[in-house]
Short mmCIF file of C-alpha atoms in Angstrom, two decimals:
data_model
loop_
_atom_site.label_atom_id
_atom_site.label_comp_id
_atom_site.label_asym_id
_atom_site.label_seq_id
_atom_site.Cartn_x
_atom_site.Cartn_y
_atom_site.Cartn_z
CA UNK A 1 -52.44 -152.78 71.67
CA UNK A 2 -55.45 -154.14 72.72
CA UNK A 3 -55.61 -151.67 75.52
CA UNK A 4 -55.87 -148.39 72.29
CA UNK A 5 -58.09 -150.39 70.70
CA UNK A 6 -60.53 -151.06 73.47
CA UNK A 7 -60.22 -147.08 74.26
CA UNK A 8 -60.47 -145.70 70.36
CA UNK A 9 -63.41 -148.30 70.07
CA UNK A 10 -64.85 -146.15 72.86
CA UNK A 11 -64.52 -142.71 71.87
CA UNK A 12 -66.01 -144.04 68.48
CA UNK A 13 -68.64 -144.80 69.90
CA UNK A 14 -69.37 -141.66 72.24
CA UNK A 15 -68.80 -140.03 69.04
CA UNK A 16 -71.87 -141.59 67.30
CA UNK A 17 -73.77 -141.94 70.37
CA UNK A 18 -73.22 -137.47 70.51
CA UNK A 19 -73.67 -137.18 66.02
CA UNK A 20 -76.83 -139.56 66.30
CA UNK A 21 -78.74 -137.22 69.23
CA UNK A 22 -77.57 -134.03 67.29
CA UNK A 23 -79.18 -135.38 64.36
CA UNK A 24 -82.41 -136.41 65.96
CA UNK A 25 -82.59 -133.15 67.68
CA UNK A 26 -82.27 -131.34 64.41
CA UNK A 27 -84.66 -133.73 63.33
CA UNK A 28 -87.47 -133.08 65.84
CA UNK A 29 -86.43 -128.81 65.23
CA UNK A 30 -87.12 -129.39 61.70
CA UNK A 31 -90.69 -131.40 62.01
CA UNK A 32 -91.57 -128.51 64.45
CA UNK A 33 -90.59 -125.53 61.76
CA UNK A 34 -92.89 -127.58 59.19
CA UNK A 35 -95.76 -128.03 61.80
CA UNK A 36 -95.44 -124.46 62.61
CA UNK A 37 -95.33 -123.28 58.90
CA UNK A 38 -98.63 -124.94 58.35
CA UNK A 39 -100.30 -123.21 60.65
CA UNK A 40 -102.30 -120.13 60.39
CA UNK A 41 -101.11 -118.50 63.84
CA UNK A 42 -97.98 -120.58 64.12
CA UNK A 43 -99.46 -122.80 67.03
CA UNK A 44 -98.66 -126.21 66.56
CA UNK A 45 -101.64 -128.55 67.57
CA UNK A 46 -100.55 -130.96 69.86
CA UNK A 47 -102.10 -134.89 70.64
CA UNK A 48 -100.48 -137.79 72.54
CA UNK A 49 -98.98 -138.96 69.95
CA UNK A 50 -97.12 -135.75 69.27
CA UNK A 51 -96.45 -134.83 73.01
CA UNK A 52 -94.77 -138.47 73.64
CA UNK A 53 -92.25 -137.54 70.26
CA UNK A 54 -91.34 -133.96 71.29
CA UNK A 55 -91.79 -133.80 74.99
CA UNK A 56 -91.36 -137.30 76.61
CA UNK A 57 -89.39 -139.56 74.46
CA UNK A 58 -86.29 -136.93 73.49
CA UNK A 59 -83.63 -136.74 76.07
CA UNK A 60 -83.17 -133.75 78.39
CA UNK A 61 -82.16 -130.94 77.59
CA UNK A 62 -84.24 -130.63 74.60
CA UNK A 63 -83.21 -127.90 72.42
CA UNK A 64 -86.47 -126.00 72.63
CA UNK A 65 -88.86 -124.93 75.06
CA UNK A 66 -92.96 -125.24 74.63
CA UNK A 67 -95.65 -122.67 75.71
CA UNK A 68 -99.08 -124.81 75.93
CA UNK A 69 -102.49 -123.99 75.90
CA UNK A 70 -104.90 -126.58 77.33
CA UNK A 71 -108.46 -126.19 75.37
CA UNK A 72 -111.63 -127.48 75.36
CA UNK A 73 -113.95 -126.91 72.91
CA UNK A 74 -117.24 -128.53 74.63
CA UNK A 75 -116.60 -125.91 77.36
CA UNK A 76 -116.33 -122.55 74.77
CA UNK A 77 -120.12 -121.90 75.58
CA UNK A 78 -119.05 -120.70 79.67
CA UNK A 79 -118.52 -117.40 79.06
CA UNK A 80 -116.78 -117.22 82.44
CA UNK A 81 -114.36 -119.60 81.10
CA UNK A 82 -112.97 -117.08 78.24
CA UNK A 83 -111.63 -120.17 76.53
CA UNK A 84 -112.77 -118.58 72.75
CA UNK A 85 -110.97 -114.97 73.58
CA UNK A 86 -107.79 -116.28 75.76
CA UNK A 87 -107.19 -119.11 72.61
CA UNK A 88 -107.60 -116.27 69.85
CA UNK A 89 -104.88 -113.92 72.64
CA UNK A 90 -102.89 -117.22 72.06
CA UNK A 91 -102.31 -117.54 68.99
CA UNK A 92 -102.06 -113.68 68.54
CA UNK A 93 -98.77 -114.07 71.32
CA UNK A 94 -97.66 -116.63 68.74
CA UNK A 95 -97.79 -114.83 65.64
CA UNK A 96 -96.31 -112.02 66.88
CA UNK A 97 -93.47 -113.99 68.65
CA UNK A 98 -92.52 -115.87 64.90
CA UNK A 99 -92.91 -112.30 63.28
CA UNK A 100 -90.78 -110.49 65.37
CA UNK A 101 -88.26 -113.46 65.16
CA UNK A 102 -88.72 -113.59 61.29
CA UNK A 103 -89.71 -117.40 61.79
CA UNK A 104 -86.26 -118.11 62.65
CA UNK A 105 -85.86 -118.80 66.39
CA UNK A 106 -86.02 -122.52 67.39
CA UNK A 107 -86.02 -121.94 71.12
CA UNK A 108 -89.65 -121.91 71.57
CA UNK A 109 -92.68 -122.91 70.04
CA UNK A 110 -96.48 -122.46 70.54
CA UNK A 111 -98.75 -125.31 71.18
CA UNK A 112 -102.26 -126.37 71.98
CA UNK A 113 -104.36 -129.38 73.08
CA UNK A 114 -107.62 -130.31 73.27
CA UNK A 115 -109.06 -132.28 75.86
CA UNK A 116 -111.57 -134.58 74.08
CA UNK A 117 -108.37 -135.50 71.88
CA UNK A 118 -105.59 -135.91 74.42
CA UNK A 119 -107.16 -137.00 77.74
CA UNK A 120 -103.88 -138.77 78.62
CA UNK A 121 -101.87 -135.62 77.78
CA UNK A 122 -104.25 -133.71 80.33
CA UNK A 123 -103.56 -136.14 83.19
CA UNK A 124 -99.76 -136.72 82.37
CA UNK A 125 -99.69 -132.45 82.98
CA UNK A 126 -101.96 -132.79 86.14
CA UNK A 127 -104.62 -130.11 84.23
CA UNK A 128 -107.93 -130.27 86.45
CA UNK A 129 -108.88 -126.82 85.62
CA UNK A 130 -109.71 -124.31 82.70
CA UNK A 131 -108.04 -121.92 81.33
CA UNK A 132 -104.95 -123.39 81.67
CA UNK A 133 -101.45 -122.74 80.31
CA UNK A 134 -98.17 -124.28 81.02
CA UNK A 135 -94.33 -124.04 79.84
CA UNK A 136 -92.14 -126.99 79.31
CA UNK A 137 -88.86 -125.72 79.49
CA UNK A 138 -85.58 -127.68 78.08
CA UNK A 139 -84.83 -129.52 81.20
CA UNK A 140 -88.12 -130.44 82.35
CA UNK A 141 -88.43 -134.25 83.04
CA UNK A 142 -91.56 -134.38 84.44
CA UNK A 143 -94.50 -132.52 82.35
CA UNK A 144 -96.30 -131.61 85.76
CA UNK A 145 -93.68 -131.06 88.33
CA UNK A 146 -90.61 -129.52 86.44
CA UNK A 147 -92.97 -127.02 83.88
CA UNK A 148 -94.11 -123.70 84.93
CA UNK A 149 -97.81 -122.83 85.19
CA UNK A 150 -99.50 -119.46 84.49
CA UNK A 151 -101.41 -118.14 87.40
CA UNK A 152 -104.83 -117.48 86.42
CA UNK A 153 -105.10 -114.22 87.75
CA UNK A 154 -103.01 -112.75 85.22
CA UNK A 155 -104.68 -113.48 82.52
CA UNK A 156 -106.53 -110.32 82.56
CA UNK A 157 -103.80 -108.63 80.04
CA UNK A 158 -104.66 -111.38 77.09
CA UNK A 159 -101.74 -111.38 75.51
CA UNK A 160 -99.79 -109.20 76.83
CA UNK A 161 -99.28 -110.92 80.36
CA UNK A 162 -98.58 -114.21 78.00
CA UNK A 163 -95.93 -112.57 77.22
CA UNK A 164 -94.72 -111.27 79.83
CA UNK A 165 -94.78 -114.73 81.41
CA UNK A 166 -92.84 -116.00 78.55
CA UNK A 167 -90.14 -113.17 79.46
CA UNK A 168 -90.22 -114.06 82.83
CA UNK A 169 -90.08 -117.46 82.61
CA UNK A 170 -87.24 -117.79 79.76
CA UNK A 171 -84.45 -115.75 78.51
CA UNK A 172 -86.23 -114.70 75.06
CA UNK A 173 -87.99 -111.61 74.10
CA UNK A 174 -91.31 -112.01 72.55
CA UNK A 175 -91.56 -108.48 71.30
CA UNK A 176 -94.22 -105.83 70.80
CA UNK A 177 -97.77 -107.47 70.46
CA UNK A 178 -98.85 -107.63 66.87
CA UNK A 179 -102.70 -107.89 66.80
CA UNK A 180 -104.82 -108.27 63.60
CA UNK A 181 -106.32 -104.65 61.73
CA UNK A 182 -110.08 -104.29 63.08
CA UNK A 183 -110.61 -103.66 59.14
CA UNK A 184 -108.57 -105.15 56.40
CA UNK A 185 -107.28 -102.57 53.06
CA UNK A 186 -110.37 -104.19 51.24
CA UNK A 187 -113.12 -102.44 53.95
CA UNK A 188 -111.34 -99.38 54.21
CA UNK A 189 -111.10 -98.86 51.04
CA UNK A 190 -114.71 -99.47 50.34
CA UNK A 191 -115.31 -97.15 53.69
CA UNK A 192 -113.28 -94.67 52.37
CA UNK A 193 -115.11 -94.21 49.31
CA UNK A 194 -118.58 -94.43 50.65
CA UNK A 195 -117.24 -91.12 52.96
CA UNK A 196 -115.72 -89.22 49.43
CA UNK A 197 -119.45 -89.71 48.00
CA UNK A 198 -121.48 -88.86 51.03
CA UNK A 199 -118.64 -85.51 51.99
CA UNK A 200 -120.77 -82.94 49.34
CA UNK A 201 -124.35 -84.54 50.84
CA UNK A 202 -123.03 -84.36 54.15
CA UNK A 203 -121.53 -81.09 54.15
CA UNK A 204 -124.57 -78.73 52.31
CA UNK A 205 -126.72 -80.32 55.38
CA UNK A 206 -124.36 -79.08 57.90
CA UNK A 207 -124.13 -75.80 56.71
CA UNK A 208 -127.88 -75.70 56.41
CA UNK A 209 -128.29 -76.97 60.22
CA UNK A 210 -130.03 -79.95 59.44
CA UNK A 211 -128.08 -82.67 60.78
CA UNK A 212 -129.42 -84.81 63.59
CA UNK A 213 -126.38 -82.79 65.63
CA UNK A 214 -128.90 -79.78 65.66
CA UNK A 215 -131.27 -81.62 67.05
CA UNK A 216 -131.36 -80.61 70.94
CA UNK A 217 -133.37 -83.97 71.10
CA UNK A 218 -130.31 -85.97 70.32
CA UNK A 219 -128.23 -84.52 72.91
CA UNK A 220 -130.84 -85.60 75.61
CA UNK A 221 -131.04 -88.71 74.61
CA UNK A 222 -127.22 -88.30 74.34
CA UNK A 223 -127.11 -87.19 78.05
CA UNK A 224 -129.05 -89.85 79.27
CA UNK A 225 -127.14 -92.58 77.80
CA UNK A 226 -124.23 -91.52 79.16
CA UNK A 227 -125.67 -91.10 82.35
CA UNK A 228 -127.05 -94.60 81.98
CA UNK A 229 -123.98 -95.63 81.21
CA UNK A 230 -121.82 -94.28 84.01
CA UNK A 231 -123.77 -95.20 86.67
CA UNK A 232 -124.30 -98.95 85.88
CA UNK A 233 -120.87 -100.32 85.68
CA UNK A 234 -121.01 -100.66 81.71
CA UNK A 235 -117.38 -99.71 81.31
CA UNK A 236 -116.51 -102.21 84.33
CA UNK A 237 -118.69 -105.38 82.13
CA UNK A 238 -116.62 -104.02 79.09
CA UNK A 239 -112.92 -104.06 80.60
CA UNK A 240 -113.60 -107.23 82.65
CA UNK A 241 -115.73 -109.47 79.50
CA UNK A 242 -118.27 -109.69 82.16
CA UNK A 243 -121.09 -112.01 81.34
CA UNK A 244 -124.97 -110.82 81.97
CA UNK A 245 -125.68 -113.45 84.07
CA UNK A 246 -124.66 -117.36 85.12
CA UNK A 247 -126.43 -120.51 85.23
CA UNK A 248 -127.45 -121.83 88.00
CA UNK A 249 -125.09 -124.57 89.57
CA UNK A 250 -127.72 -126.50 91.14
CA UNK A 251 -130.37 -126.14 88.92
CA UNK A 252 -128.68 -125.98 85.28
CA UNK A 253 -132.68 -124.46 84.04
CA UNK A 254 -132.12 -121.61 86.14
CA UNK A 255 -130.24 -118.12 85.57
CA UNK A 256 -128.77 -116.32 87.87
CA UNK A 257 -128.90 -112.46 87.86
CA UNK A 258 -127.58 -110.68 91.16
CA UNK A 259 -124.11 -112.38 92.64
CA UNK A 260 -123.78 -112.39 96.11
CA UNK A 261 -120.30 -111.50 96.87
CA UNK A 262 -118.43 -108.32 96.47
CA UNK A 263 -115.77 -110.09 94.37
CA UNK A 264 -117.93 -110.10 91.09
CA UNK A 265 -120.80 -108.28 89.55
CA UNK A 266 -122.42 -109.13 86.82
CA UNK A 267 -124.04 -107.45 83.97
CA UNK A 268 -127.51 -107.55 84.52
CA UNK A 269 -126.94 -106.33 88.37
CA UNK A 270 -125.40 -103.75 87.24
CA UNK A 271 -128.38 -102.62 84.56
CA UNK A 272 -130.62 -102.96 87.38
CA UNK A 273 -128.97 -100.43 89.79
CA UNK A 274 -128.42 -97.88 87.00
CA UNK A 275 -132.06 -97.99 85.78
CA UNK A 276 -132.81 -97.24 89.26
CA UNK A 277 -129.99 -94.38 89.46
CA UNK A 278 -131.52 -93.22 85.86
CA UNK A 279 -134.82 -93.19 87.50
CA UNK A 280 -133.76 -90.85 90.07
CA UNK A 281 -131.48 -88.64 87.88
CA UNK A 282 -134.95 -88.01 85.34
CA UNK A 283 -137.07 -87.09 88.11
CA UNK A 284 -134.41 -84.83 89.41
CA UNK A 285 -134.23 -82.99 86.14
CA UNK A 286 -138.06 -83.29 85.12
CA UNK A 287 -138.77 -81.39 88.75
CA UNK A 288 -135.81 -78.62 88.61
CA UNK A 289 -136.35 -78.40 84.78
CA UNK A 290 -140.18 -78.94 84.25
CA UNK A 291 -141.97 -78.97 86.96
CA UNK A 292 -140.89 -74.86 87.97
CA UNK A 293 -143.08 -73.68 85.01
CA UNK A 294 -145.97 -75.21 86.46
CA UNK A 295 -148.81 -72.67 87.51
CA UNK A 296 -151.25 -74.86 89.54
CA UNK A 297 -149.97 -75.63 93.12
CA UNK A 298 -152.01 -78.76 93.57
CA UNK A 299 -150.28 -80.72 90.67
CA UNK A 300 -147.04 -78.92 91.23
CA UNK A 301 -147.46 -81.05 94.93
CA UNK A 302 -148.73 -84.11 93.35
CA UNK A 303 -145.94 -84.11 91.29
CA UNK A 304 -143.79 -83.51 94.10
CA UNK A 305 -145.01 -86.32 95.75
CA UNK A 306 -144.80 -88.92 93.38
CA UNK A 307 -140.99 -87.84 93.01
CA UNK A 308 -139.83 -88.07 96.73
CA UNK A 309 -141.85 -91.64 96.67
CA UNK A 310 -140.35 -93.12 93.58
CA UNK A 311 -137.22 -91.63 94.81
CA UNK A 312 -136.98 -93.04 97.98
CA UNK A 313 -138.23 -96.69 96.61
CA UNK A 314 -135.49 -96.81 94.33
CA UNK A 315 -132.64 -95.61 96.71
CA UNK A 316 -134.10 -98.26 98.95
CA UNK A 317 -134.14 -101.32 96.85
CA UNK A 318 -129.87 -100.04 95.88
CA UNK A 319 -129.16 -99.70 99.62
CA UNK A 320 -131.17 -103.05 100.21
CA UNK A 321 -129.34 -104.43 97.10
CA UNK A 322 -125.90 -103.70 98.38
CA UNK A 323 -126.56 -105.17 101.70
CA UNK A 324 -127.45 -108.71 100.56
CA UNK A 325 -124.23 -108.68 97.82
CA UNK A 326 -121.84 -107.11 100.54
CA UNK A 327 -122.93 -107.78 103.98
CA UNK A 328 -122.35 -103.71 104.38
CA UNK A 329 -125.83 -102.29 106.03
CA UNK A 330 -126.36 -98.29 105.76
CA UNK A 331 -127.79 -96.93 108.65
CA UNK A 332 -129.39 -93.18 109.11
CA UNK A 333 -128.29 -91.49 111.91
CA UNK A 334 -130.40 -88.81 113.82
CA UNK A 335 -128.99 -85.26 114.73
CA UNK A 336 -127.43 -85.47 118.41
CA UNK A 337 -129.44 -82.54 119.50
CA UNK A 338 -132.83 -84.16 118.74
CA UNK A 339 -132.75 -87.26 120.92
#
């Protein structure tokens, strides 16, 4: 007798042991649903107190899985951090996650912490470096050695290689990326109807041919700026959120410019060769376009002149350019048959 007793007093107590962590998981699911509700992009912000209740203190495995991004808002003026864009590509992985899940999946949610706040939660991850984002999966018992760090290097995608980490990394789909309208219904409305005014103004100018279009001046300038354009790496600063220049590392008063190293470029390096490619390019056209209705001979060679000069600085100062960044030297090479 006392031997069923002992045993029923044991299952009993499994029993509650099993109903009591249910309910506290369900507990902790809930709290994150609410936290998540109030926020604008859905990502919960996190501080050691809130890390310790849904990351530390619950029993493994927890029920839900976190995607964490480390932030540090003293550092959002280093534009070579990206810490302002890669937070906004954040949240915008977050939203679309919740939307495409119609705020009903509990298997993983979006968080965030700031250093100044939570210095013990960036030393209990092991974070020593910026940007930084992490994923604490069910099981993980240790935040730093059992979670799964994104690389750095592929965070050139934003969002979508957030995502695709999330994929990779658990069995959920995030779904297409949902970003924000560049305009809202508001501004395009108001656009539209500035355009349904302007259409009658617009149009009796066209047929008259006096639109800045007709203007052979504008498609110079046109030319040129595209010229400018190609030739000085704008499209690479665009793609890659390259900044114009760095501070100085030693010397926190002083900018730096030109990079040395082939690895980077910056913006400003890259203005500088163009202009000097633009340079050329002008000359070129101002002596095959301009310069053949000249009728005197001695400013036709003056002209000349001054062209294969300005020229050949310019190429020089590239080739010299590319030399100190690289390493690479260019060498000219005399015909075989005159040495």
């Amino acid at each position: 007798m006392a031997a069923h007793f002992f045993t029923l007093s044991i299952i009993t107590l499994s029993l509650f042991v099993v109903a009591s962590s249910g309910g506290l998981e369900s507990e902790l699911v809930a709290d994150l649903l609410t936290l998540q509700a109030e926020s604008k992009s859905g990502v919960i912000h996190l501080d050691d107190r809130t890390v310790s209740k849904f990351l530390t203190s619950p029993r493994t495995p927890r029920p839900y899985s976190f995607l964490i991004f480390f932030d540090a808002a003293n550092f959002h003026d280093k534009p070579e951090l990206r810490l302002r864009e890669l937070r906004r590509e954040f949240e915008i992985v977050a939203s679309s996650f919740i939307t495409n899940h119609n705020s009903s999946n509990t298997k993983l949610f979006f968080g965030d912490i700031e250093f100044r706040e939570s210095q013990s939660s960036f030393q209990l991850f092991g974070v020593n470096s910026l940007p930084h984002v992490r994923l604490v999966g069910p099981t993980a018992k240790s935040l730093k050695d059992d979670s799964d760090v994104m690389d750095q290097g592929d965070f050139s995608r934003l969002a979508e290689s957030m995502a695709e980490f999330v994929e990779s990394r658990t069995k959920l789909t995030v779904g297409p990326i949902r970003r924000p309208p560049a305009l809202s219904k508001m501004q395009l409305g108001l656009i539209t109807a500035l355009l349904l005014l302007c259409l009658p103004l617009v149009a009796k100018r066209i047929f008259a041919g006096e639109t800045l279009l007709h203007d052979p001046k504008i498609w110079l300038s046109g030319a040129v700026f595209l010229y400018f354009i190609s030739v000085s790496g704008a499209m690479h600063n665009i793609i890659r959120k390259m900044p114009m220049f760095l501070v100085d590392r030693n010397d926190p008063n002083k900018l730096v410019f030109f990079y040395q190293g082939s690895g980077m470029q910056l913006g400003a390096e890259g203005f500088a060769v163009g202009f000097l490619y633009t340079v050329v390019g002008l000359l070129l056209a101002f002596v095959t376009h301009v310069l053949v209705y000249v009728k005197d001979a001695t400013a036709k060679r003056l002209a000349m002149l001054f062209t294969l000069l300005v020229s050949f600085w310019a190429v020089k100062k590239v080739i010299l350019l590319d030399n100190w960044k690289t390493g690479y030297g260019i060498h000219g090479f005399w015909p075989s048959s005159w040495n």
